[in-house]
């Protein structure tokens, strides 16, 4: 007996709201706030670029039009991932 073909990944990712301070992201029923002071790459981004987010793996998020990759862990615990680059 063979196993059936695996189904589609059912994790859902969605940008819920964008404000002048950051944006809210929903992933698998959990909401996460990404403040622009901790995630400055999004500060000057267009709304259409922020909402264009893909879940590449269970915890790997990608914004293709901005070329930004983030692991969920860096969103949940940004203090563990200090910014290195300064403009």
mmCIF file of C-alpha atoms in Angstrom:
data_model
loop_
_atom_site.group_PDB
_atom_site.id
_atom_site.type_symbol
_atom_site.label_atom_id
_atom_site.label_comp_id
_atom_site.label_asym_id
_atom_site.label_seq_id
_atom_site.Cartn_x
_atom_site.Cartn_y
_atom_site.Cartn_z
ATOM 1 C CA UNK A 1 0.000 0.000 0.000
ATOM 2 C CA UNK A 2 1.308 3.459 -0.899
ATOM 3 C CA UNK A 3 0.622 6.690 0.899
ATOM 4 C CA UNK A 4 -1.470 9.223 -0.917
ATOM 5 C CA UNK A 5 -0.007 12.392 -2.332
ATOM 6 C CA UNK A 6 0.512 15.101 0.269
ATOM 7 C CA UNK A 7 -2.051 17.889 0.123
ATOM 8 C CA UNK A 8 -1.476 21.601 -0.251
ATOM 9 C CA UNK A 9 0.076 23.566 2.591
ATOM 10 C CA UNK A 10 -2.849 24.956 4.571
ATOM 11 C CA UNK A 11 -1.051 27.638 6.573
ATOM 12 C CA UNK A 12 -2.537 31.021 5.846
ATOM 13 C CA UNK A 13 -0.650 34.286 5.984
ATOM 14 C CA UNK A 14 -2.329 37.664 5.719
ATOM 15 C CA UNK A 15 -1.567 41.293 6.473
ATOM 16 C CA UNK A 16 -4.462 42.459 8.628
ATOM 17 C CA UNK A 17 -3.750 46.158 9.048
ATOM 18 C CA UNK A 18 -1.082 48.768 8.318
ATOM 19 C CA UNK A 19 -0.602 51.920 10.403
ATOM 20 C CA UNK A 20 2.006 54.638 10.657
ATOM 21 C CA UNK A 21 3.758 52.536 13.325
ATOM 22 C CA UNK A 22 3.865 49.131 11.629
ATOM 23 C CA UNK A 23 1.619 46.346 10.454
ATOM 24 C CA UNK A 24 -0.203 43.300 11.786
ATOM 25 C CA UNK A 25 0.389 39.911 10.258
ATOM 26 C CA UNK A 26 -1.808 36.847 10.794
ATOM 27 C CA UNK A 27 -0.147 33.458 10.471
ATOM 28 C CA UNK A 28 -1.838 30.181 11.372
ATOM 29 C CA UNK A 29 -4.337 32.003 13.590
ATOM 30 C CA UNK A 30 -1.688 33.982 15.505
ATOM 31 C CA UNK A 31 -1.330 37.738 15.091
ATOM 32 C CA UNK A 32 2.073 39.440 15.056
ATOM 33 C CA UNK A 33 2.841 43.162 15.035
ATOM 34 C CA UNK A 34 5.873 44.282 13.029
ATOM 35 C CA UNK A 35 6.770 47.799 14.172
ATOM 36 C CA UNK A 36 8.662 49.880 11.645
ATOM 37 C CA UNK A 37 11.310 50.792 14.229
ATOM 38 C CA UNK A 38 12.240 47.096 14.538
ATOM 39 C CA UNK A 39 11.593 46.217 10.869
ATOM 40 C CA UNK A 40 12.659 49.407 9.031
ATOM 41 C CA UNK A 41 12.711 47.755 5.585
ATOM 42 C CA UNK A 42 8.939 48.124 5.426
ATOM 43 C CA UNK A 43 8.719 51.792 6.504
ATOM 44 C CA UNK A 44 8.817 53.292 2.985
ATOM 45 C CA UNK A 45 7.261 50.296 1.215
ATOM 46 C CA UNK A 46 4.051 50.580 -0.746
ATOM 47 C CA UNK A 47 0.984 48.926 0.753
ATOM 48 C CA UNK A 48 0.782 46.584 -2.225
ATOM 49 C CA UNK A 49 4.349 45.416 -1.507
ATOM 50 C CA UNK A 50 3.677 44.795 2.188
ATOM 51 C CA UNK A 51 0.548 42.734 1.578
ATOM 52 C CA UNK A 52 2.340 40.675 -1.082
ATOM 53 C CA UNK A 53 3.802 38.173 1.396
ATOM 54 C CA UNK A 54 4.410 34.472 0.843
ATOM 55 C CA UNK A 55 4.927 31.611 3.267
ATOM 56 C CA UNK A 56 7.761 29.610 1.721
ATOM 57 C CA UNK A 57 8.071 27.146 4.581
ATOM 58 C CA UNK A 58 6.276 26.833 7.896
ATOM 59 C CA UNK A 59 8.323 29.671 9.401
ATOM 60 C CA UNK A 60 9.968 31.408 6.415
ATOM 61 C CA UNK A 61 8.208 34.539 5.173
ATOM 62 C CA UNK A 62 9.106 36.257 1.905
ATOM 63 C CA UNK A 63 8.087 39.585 0.388
ATOM 64 C CA UNK A 64 9.087 39.119 -3.296
ATOM 65 C CA UNK A 65 8.634 42.705 -4.477
ATOM 66 C CA UNK A 66 10.771 43.959 -1.569
ATOM 67 C CA UNK A 67 13.220 41.013 -1.603
ATOM 68 C CA UNK A 68 12.806 40.604 2.171
ATOM 69 C CA UNK A 69 13.102 37.241 3.919
ATOM 70 C CA UNK A 70 12.215 36.824 7.583
ATOM 71 C CA UNK A 71 11.999 33.842 9.844
ATOM 72 C CA UNK A 72 8.984 33.794 12.144
ATOM 73 C CA UNK A 73 11.352 33.580 15.126
ATOM 74 C CA UNK A 74 12.782 37.030 14.270
ATOM 75 C CA UNK A 75 9.254 38.461 14.353
ATOM 76 C CA UNK A 76 8.265 36.765 17.604
ATOM 77 C CA UNK A 77 11.596 37.592 19.325
ATOM 78 C CA UNK A 78 13.160 40.588 17.515
ATOM 79 C CA UNK A 79 15.405 41.285 20.522
ATOM 80 C CA UNK A 80 17.364 38.127 19.647
ATOM 81 C CA UNK A 81 18.064 39.472 16.143
ATOM 82 C CA UNK A 82 19.549 42.960 16.449
ATOM 83 C CA UNK A 83 19.921 45.028 13.316
ATOM 84 C CA UNK A 84 23.491 45.145 12.073
ATOM 85 C CA UNK A 85 23.216 47.432 9.061
ATOM 86 C CA UNK A 86 22.815 51.161 9.613
ATOM 87 C CA UNK A 87 22.010 53.580 6.770
#
